[in-house]
CSV table of C-alpha atoms and ligand atoms in Angstrom, one decimal:
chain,number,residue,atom,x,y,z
A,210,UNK,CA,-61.3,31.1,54.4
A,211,UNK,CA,-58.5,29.6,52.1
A,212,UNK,CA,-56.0,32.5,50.7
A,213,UNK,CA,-54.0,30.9,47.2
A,214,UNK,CA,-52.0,32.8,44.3
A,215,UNK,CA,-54.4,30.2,41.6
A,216,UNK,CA,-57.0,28.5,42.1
A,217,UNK,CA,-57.8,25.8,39.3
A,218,UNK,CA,-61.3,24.5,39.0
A,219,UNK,CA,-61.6,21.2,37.2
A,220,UNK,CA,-58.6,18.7,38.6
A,221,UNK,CA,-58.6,16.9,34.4
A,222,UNK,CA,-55.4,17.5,32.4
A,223,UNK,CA,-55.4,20.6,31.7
A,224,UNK,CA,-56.2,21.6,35.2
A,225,UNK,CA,-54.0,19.5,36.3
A,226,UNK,CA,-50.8,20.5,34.2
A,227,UNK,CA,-51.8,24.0,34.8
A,228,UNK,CA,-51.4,23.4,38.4
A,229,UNK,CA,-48.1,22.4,37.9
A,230,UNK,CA,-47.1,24.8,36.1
A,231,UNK,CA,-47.8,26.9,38.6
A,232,UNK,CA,-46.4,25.2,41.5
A,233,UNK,CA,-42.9,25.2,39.8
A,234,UNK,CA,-43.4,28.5,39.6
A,235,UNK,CA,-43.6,29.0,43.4
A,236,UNK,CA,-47.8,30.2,43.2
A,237,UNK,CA,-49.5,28.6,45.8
A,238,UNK,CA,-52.2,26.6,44.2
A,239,UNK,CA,-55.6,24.6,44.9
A,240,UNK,CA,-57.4,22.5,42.4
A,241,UNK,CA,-61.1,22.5,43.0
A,242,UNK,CA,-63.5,19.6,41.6
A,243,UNK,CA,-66.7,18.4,42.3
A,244,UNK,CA,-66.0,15.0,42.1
A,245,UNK,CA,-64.6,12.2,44.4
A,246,UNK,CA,-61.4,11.4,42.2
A,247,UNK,CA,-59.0,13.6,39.9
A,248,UNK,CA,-58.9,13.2,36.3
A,249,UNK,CA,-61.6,10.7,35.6
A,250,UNK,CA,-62.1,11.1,31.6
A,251,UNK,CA,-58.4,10.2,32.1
A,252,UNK,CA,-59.3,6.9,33.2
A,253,UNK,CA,-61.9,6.2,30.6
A,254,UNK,CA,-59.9,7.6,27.5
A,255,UNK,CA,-58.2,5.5,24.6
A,256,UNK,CA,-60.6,2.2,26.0
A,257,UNK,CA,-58.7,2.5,29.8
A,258,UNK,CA,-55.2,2.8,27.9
A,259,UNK,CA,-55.3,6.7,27.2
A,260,UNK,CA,-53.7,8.1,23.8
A,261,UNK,CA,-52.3,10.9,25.9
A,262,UNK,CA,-51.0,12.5,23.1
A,263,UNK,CA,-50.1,12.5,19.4
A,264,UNK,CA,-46.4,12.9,17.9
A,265,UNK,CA,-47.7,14.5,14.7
A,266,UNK,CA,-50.1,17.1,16.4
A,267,UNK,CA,-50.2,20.7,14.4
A,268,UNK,CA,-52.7,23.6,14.8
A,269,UNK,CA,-54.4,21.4,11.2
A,270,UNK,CA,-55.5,19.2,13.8
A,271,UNK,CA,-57.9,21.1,15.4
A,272,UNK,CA,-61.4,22.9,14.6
A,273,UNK,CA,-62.1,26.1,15.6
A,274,UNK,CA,-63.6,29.2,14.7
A,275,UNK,CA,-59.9,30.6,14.8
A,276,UNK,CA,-57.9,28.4,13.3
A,277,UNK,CA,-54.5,29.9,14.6
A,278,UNK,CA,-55.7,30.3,18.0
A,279,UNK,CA,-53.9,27.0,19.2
A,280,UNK,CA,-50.5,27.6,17.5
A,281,UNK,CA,-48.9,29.4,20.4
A,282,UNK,CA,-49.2,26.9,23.3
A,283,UNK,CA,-48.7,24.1,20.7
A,284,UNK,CA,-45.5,26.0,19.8
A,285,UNK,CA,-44.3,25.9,23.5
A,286,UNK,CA,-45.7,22.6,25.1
A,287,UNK,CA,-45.5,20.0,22.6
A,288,UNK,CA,-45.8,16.0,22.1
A,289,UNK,CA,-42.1,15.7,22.9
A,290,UNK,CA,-42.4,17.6,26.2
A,291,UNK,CA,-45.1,15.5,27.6
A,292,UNK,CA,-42.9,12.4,26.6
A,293,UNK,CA,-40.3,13.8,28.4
A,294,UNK,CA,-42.3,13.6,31.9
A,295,UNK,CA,-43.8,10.3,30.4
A,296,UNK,CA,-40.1,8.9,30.1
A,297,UNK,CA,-39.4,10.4,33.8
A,298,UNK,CA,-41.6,8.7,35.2
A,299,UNK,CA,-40.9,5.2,33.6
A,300,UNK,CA,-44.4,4.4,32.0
A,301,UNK,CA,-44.6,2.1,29.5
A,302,UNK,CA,-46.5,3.5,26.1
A,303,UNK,CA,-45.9,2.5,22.5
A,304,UNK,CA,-47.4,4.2,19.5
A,305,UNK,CA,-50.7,2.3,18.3
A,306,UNK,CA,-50.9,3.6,14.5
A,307,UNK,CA,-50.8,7.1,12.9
A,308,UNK,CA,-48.3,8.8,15.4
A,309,UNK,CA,-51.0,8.0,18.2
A,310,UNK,CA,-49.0,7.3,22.2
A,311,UNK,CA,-50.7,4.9,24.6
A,312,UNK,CA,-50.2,3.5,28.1
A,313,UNK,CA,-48.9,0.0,28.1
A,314,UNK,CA,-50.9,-1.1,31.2
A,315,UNK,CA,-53.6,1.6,32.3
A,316,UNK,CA,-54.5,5.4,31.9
A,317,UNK,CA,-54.1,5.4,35.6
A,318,UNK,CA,-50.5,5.8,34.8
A,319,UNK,CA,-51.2,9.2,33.5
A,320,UNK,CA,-53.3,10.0,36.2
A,321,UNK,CA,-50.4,8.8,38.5
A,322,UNK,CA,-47.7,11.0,37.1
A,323,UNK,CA,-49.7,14.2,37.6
A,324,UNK,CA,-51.0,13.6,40.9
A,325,UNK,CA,-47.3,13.3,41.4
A,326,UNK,CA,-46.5,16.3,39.9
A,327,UNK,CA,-49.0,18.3,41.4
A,328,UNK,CA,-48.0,17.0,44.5
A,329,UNK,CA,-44.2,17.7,44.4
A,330,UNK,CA,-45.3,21.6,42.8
A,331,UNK,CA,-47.0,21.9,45.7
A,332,UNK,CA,-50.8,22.5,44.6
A,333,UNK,CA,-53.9,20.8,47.0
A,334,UNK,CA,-56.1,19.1,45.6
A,335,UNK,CA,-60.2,19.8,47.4
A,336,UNK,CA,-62.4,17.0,45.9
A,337,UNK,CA,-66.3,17.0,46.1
A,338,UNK,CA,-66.7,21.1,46.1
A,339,UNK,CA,-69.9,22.1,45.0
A,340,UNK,CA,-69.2,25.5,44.1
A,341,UNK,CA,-72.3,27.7,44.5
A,342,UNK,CA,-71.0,31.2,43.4
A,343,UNK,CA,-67.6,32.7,41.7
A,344,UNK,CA,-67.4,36.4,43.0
A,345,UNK,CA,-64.8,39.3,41.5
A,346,UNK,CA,-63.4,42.4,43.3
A,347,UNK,CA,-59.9,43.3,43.5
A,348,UNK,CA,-59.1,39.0,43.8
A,349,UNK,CA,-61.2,36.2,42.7
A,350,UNK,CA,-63.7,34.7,45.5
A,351,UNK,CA,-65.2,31.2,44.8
A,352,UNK,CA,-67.2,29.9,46.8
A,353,UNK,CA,-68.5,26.2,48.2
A,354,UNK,CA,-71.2,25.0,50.2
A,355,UNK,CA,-69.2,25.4,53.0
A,356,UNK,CA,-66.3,27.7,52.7
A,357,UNK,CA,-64.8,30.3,50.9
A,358,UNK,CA,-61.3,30.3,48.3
A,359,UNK,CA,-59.8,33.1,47.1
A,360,UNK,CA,-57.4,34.3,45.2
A,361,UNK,CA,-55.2,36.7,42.6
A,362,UNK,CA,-55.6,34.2,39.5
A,363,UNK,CA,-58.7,32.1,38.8
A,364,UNK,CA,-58.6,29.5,36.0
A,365,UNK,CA,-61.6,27.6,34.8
A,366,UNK,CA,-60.1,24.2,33.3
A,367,UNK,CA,-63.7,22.2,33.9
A,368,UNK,CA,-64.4,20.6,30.4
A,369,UNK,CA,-67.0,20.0,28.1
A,370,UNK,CA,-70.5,18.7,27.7
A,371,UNK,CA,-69.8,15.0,27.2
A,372,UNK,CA,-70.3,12.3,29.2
A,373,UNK,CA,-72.4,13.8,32.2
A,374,UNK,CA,-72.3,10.2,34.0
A,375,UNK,CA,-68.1,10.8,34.9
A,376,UNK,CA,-68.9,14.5,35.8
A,377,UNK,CA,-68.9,16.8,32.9
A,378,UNK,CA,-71.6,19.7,33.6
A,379,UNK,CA,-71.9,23.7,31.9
A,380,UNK,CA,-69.9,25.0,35.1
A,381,UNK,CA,-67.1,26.4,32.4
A,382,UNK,CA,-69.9,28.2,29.9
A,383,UNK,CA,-71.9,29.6,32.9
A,384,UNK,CA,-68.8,31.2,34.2
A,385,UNK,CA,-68.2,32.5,30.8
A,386,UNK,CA,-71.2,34.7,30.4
A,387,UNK,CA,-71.4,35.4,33.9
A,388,UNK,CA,-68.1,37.3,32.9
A,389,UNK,CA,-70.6,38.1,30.0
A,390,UNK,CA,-68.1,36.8,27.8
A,391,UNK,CA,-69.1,34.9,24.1
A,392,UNK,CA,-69.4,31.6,23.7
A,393,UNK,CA,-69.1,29.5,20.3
A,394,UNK,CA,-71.9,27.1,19.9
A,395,UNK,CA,-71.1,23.5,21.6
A,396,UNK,CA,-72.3,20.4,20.0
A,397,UNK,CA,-71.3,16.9,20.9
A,398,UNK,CA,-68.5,15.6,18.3
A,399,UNK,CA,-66.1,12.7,17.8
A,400,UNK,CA,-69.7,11.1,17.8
A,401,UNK,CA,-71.6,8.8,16.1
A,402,UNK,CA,-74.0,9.5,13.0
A,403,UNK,CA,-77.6,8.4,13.5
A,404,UNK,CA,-79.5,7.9,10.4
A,405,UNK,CA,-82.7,9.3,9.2
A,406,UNK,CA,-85.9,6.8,9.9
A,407,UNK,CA,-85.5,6.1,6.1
A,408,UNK,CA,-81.6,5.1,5.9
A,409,UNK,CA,-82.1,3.3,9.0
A,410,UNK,CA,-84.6,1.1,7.1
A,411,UNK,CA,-82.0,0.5,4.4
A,412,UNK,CA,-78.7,0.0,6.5
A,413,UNK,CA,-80.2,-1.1,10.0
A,414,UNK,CA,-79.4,-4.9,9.3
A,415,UNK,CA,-75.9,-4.2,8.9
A,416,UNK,CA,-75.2,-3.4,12.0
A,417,UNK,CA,-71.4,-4.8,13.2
A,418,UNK,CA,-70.1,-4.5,9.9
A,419,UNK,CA,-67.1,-2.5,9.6
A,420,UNK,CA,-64.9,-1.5,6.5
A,421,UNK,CA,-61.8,0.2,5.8
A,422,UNK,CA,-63.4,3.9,4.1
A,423,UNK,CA,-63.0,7.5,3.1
A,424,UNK,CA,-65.8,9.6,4.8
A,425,UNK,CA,-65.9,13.3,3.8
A,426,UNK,CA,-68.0,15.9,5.7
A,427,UNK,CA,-67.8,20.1,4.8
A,428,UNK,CA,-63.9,19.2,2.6
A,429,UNK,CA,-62.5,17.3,5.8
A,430,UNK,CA,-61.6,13.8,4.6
A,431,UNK,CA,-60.9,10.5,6.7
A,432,UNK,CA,-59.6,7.2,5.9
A,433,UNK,CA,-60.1,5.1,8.6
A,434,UNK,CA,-62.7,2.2,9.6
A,435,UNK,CA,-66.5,2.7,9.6
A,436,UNK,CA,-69.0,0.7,11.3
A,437,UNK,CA,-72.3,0.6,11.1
A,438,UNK,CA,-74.6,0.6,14.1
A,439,UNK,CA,-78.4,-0.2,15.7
A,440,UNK,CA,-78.8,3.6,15.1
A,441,UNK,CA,-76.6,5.0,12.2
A,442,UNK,CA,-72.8,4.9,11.9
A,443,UNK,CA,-69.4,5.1,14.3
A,444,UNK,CA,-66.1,4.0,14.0
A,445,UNK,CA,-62.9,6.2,13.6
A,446,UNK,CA,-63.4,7.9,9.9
A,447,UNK,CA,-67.4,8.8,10.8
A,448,UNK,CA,-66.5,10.3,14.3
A,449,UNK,CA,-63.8,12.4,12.8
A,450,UNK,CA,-66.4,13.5,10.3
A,451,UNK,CA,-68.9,14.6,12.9
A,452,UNK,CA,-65.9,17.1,14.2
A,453,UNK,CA,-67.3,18.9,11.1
A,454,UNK,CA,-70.8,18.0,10.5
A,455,UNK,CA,-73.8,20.7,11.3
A,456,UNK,CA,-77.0,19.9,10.9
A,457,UNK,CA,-78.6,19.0,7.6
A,458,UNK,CA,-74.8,18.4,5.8
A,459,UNK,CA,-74.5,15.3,3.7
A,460,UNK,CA,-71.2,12.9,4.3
A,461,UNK,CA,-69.9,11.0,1.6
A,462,UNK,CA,-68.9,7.6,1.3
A,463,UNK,CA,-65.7,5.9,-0.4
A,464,UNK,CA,-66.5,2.5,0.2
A,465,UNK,CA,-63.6,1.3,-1.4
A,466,UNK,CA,-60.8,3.6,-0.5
A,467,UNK,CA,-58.0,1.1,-1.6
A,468,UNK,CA,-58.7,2.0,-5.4
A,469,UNK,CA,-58.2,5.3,-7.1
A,470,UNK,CA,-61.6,6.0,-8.4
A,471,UNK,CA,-61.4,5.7,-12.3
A,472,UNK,CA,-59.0,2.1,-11.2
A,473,UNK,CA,-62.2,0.3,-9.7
A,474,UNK,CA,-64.2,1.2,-12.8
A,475,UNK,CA,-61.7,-0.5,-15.0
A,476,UNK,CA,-61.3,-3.5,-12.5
A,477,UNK,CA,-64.7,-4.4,-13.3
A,478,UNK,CA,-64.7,-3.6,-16.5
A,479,UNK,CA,-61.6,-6.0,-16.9
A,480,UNK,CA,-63.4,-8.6,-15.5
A,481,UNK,CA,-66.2,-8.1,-18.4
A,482,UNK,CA,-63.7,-8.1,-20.6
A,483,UNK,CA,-62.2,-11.5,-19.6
A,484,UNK,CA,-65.5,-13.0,-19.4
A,485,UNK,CA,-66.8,-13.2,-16.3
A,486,UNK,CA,-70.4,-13.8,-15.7
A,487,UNK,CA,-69.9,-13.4,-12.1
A,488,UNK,CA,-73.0,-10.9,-10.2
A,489,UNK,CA,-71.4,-8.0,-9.1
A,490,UNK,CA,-72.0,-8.5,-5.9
A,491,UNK,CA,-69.8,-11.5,-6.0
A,492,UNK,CA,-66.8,-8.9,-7.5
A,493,UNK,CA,-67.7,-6.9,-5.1
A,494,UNK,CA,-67.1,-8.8,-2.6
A,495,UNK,CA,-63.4,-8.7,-3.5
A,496,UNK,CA,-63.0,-5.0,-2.0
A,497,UNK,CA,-65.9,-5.1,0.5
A,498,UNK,CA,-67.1,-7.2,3.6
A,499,UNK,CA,-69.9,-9.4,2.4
A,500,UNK,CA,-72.8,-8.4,4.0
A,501,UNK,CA,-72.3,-4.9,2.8
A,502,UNK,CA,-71.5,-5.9,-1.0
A,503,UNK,CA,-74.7,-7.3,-1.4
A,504,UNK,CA,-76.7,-4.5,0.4
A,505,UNK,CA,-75.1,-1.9,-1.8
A,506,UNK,CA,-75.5,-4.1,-4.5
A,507,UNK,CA,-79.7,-4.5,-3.7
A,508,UNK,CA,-80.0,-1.1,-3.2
A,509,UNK,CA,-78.3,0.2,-6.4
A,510,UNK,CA,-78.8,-2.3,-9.3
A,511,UNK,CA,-81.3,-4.3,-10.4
A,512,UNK,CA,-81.9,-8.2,-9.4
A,513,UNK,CA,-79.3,-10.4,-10.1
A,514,UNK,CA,-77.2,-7.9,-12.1
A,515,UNK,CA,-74.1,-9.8,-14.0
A,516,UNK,CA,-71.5,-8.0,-15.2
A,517,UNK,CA,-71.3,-9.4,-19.1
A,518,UNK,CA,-75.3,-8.2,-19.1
A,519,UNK,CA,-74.4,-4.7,-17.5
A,520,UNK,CA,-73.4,-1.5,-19.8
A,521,UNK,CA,-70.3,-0.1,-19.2
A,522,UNK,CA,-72.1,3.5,-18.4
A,523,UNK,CA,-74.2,1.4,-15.9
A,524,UNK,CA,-70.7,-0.3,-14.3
A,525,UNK,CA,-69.4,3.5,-14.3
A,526,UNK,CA,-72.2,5.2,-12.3
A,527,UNK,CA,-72.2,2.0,-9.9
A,528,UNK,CA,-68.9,2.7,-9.1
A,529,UNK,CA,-69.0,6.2,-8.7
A,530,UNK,CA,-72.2,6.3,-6.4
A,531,UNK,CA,-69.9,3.6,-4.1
A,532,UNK,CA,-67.1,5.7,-4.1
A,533,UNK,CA,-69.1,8.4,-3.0
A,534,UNK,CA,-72.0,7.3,-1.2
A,535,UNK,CA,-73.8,10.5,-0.1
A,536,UNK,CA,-76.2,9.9,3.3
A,537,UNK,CA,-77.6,13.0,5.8
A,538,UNK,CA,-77.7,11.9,9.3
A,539,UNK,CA,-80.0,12.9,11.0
A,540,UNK,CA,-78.2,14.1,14.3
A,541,UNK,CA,-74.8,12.3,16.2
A,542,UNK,CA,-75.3,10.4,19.2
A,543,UNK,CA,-75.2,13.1,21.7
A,544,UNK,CA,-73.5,14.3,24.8
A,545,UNK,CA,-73.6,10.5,25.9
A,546,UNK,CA,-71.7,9.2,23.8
A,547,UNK,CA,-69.8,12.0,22.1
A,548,UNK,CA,-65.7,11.5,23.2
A,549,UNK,CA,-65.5,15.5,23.1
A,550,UNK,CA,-67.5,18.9,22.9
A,551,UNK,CA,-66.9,20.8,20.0
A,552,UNK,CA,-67.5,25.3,20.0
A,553,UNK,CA,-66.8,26.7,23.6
A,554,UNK,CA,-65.4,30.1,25.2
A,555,UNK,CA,-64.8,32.0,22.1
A,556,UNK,CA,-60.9,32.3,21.2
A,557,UNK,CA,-61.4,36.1,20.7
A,558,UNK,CA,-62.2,36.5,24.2
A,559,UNK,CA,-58.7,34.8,25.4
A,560,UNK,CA,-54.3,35.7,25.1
A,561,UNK,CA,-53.4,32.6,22.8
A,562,UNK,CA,-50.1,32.6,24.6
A,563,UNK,CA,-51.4,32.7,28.0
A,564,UNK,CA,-55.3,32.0,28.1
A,565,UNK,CA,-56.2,34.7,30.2
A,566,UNK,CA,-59.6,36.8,29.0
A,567,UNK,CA,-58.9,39.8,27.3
A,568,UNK,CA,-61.7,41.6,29.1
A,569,UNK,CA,-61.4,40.1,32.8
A,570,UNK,CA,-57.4,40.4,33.8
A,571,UNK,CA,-56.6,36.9,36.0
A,572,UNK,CA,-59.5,34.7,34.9
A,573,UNK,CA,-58.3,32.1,32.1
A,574,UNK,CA,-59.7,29.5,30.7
A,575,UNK,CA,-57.8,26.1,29.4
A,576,UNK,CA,-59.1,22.8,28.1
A,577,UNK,CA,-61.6,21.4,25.9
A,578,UNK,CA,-64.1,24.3,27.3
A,579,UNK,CA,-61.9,26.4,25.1
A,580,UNK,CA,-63.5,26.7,21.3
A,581,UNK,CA,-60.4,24.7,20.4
A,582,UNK,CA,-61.4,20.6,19.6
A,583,UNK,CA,-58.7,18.2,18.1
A,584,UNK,CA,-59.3,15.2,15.9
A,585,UNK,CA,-59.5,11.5,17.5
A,586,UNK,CA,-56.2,10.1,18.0
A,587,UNK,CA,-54.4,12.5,21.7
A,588,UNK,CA,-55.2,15.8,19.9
A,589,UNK,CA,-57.3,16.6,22.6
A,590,UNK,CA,-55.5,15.8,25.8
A,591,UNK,CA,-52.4,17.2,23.5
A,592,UNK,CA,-54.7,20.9,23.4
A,593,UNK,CA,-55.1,20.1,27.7
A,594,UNK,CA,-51.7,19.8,27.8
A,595,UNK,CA,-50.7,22.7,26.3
A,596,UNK,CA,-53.6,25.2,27.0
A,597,UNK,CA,-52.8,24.2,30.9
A,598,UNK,CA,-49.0,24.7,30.7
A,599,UNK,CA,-49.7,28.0,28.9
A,600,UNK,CA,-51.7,29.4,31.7
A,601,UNK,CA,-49.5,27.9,34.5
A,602,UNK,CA,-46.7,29.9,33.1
A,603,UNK,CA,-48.8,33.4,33.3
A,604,UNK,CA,-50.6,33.2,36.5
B,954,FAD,C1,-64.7,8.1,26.3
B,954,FAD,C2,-63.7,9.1,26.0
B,954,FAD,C3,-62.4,8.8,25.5
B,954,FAD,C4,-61.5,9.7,25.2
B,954,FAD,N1,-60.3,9.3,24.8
B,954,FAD,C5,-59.3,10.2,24.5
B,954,FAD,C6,-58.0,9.8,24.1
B,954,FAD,O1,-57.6,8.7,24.2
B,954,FAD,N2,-57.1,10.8,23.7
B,954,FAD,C7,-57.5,12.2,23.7
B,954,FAD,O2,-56.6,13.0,23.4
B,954,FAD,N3,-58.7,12.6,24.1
B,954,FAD,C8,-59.6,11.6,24.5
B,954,FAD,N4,-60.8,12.1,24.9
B,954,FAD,C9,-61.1,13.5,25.1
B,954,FAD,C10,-60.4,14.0,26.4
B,954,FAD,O3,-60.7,13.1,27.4
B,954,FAD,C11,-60.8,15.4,26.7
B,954,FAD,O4,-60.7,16.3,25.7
B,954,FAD,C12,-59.9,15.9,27.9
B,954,FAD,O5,-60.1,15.1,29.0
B,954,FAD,C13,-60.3,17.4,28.3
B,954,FAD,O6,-59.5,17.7,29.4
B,954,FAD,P1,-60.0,18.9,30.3
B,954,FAD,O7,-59.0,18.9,31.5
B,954,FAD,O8,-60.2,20.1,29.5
B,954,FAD,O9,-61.4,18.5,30.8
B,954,FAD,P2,-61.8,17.2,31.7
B,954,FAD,O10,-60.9,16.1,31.6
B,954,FAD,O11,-63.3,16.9,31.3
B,954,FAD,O12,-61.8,17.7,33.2
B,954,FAD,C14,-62.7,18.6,33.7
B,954,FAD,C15,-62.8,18.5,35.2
B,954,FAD,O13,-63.7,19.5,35.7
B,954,FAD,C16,-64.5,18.9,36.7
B,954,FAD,N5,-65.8,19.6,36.7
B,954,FAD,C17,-66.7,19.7,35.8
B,954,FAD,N6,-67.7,20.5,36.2
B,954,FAD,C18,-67.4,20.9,37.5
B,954,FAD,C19,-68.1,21.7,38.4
B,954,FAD,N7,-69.3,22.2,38.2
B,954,FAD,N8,-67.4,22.0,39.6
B,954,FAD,C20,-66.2,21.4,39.8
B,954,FAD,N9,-65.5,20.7,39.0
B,954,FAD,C21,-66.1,20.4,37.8
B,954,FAD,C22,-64.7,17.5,36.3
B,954,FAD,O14,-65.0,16.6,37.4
B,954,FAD,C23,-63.3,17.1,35.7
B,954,FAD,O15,-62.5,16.6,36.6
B,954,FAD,C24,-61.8,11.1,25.3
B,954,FAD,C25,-63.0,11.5,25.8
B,954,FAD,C26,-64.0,10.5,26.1
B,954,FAD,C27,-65.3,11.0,26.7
């Protein structure tokens, strides 16, 4: 039997930062995961380089059903202060684009500097627990396949859905309605789009291509590359996007972001006016990759359109319908794939300054299990960070 003040399940980053919290707090705390290393979404986040956080994060950044809910521990534990133990420990980041922080060398740096911490606060680490049953009387009692933990505080920092192959399971959700507590509906998101058997047909072959664009889904808007895949659609703007998309929504299109939209009308029509007899998809080509020119071109005007032979109503609608290109996937990717899971433990159930359940006094829960997902670019290990330091301060 193992007696501790806390015991964290799930040793990722908010776990982790919860534990050291903690610790500097004087509770004596364990970290309980199921798998043979700490922090291994860590290790595969921001393409091995983690973008641990980002300097212009703001409750705006995230999705969820309350939209204030993340304010408070933002408010106390933010970008800066996770610098701060970046800078102690002498890691080597630089800021990639759009305020985004990234290791140097390798996201085991990150991992590194909280093992570290942990260590110095204190908290043990017990990898490969496969905990079989989480029991409450006057303290919390989890317990493995071969031994009991308990303890006065129990905090359930075990993640989403996504990515089952480096460990993510449903540990988080079952706990939740064991404790019969609501849950916001998870889907995978930051995720691919994959297109409908008919959209496949007509954008399949552009696979590889990618293009600076505006995607909108549900009033959320994102300039950023797209790129289109064997199945549908990714890069940066479409996986933002699917952080809003539900099932059956339409997305929309700005293929050519760089021109306000009544500007790219006139560009063509300019170049009608000074003669040109030039196919559109050859102007075209000025604002977009090649290979995607002429497919919006076949798709949307007739053979070998030229631009002296083509009305200037016809140039009009052709440049709206590109600058607002309207497609219904017909799902994301999926758990697989999907860089985060979006819904979890319902906010009204949890303290937003400490993340302890309203209902159940010493249980909390902290992470991306929380109904609280960030954009792409360290909003969601931001939310880790700050959810965990939250909850190390309470317990
Ligand atoms: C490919 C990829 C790249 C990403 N890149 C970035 C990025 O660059 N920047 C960013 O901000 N976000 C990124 N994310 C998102 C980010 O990794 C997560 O939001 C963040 O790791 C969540 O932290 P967490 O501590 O809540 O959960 P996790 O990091 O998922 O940690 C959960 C822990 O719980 C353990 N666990 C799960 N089930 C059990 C169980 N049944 N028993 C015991 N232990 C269990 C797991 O082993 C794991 O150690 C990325 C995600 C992916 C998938």
């Amino acid at each position: 039997m193992h007696d501790y003040d806390v015991i964290v399940i799930g040793a990722g980053g908010a776990g982790m930062m919860c534990a050291i919290q903690a610790g500097k707090k004087g509770r004596r705390v364990a970290l309980l995961d199921h798998g043979l290393k700490i922090g291994a979404k860590i290790l595969i986040s921001g393409g091995g380089r983690c973008n641990f956080t980002n300097l212009g994060t703001g409750p705006e950044n995230y999705v969820s059903n309350n939209p204030h809910f993340a304010k408070s521990a933002l408010s106390r534990f933010g970008p800066q202060d996770f610098l701060r133990l970046i800078k102690e420990h002498s890691i080597p980041y630089h800021e990639k684009k759009l305020g985004q922080l990234f290791c140097d060398h390798s996201a085991q740096d990150i991992v590194n500097l909280l093992q570290a911490e942990c260590e110095q606060a204190g908290a043990k680490f017990f990898l490969e627990q496969n905990i079989t049953a989480i029991e409450k009387n006057d303290r919390f009692a989890v317990k493995t396949l071969n031994e009991t933990f308990t303890c006065r505080s129990l905090v359930i920092a075990t993640g989403g859905l996504s990515i089952p192959k480096v460990g993510a399971t449903d540990f988080g959700y079952r706990v939740a309605k064991q404790f019969g507590l609501s849950i916001v509906e998870t889907h995978p998101a930051l995720d691919g789009f994959r297109f409908k058997p008919a959209d496949l047909k007509r954008f399949g072959d552009l696979q590889g291509v990618a293009t600076d664009s505006i995607v909108t889904c549900n009033d959320a808007s994102f300039r950023e590359n797209i790129l289109f895949t064997h199945m549908g659609l990714s890069g940066p703007a479409a996986l933002q996007a699917s952080l809003y998309w539900h099932k059956d929504n339409p997305i929309q299109i700005n293929f050519v972001p760089k021109l306000p939209k009544d500007k790219l009308e006139k560009w063509f029509l300019d170049c009608k006016k000074q003669g040109s007899k030039s196919e559109m998809k050859t102007l075209l080509k000025e604002w977009l990759p090649a290979r995607l020119a002429d497919k919006l071109c076949a798709l949307e005007l007739p053979e070998k359109a030229n631009i002296h032979t083509m009305q200037d109503k016809k140039i009009k609608d052709f440049c709206e319908k590109i600058q607002k290109y309207e497609l219904s996937p017909e799902s994301t990717v999926g758990y697989s794939k999907a860089e985060v899971t979006r819904g979890g433990i319902n906010t009204d159930e949890l303290s937003s300054r400490t993340m302890e359940c309203k209902k159940i006094p010493g249980l909390y829960f902290i992470g991306e299990v929380v109904d609280v997902t960030g954009w792409l670019g360290g909003y969601n290990f931001q939310w880790a960070w700050a959810s965990g330091h939250a909850a190390g301060e309470a317990v």
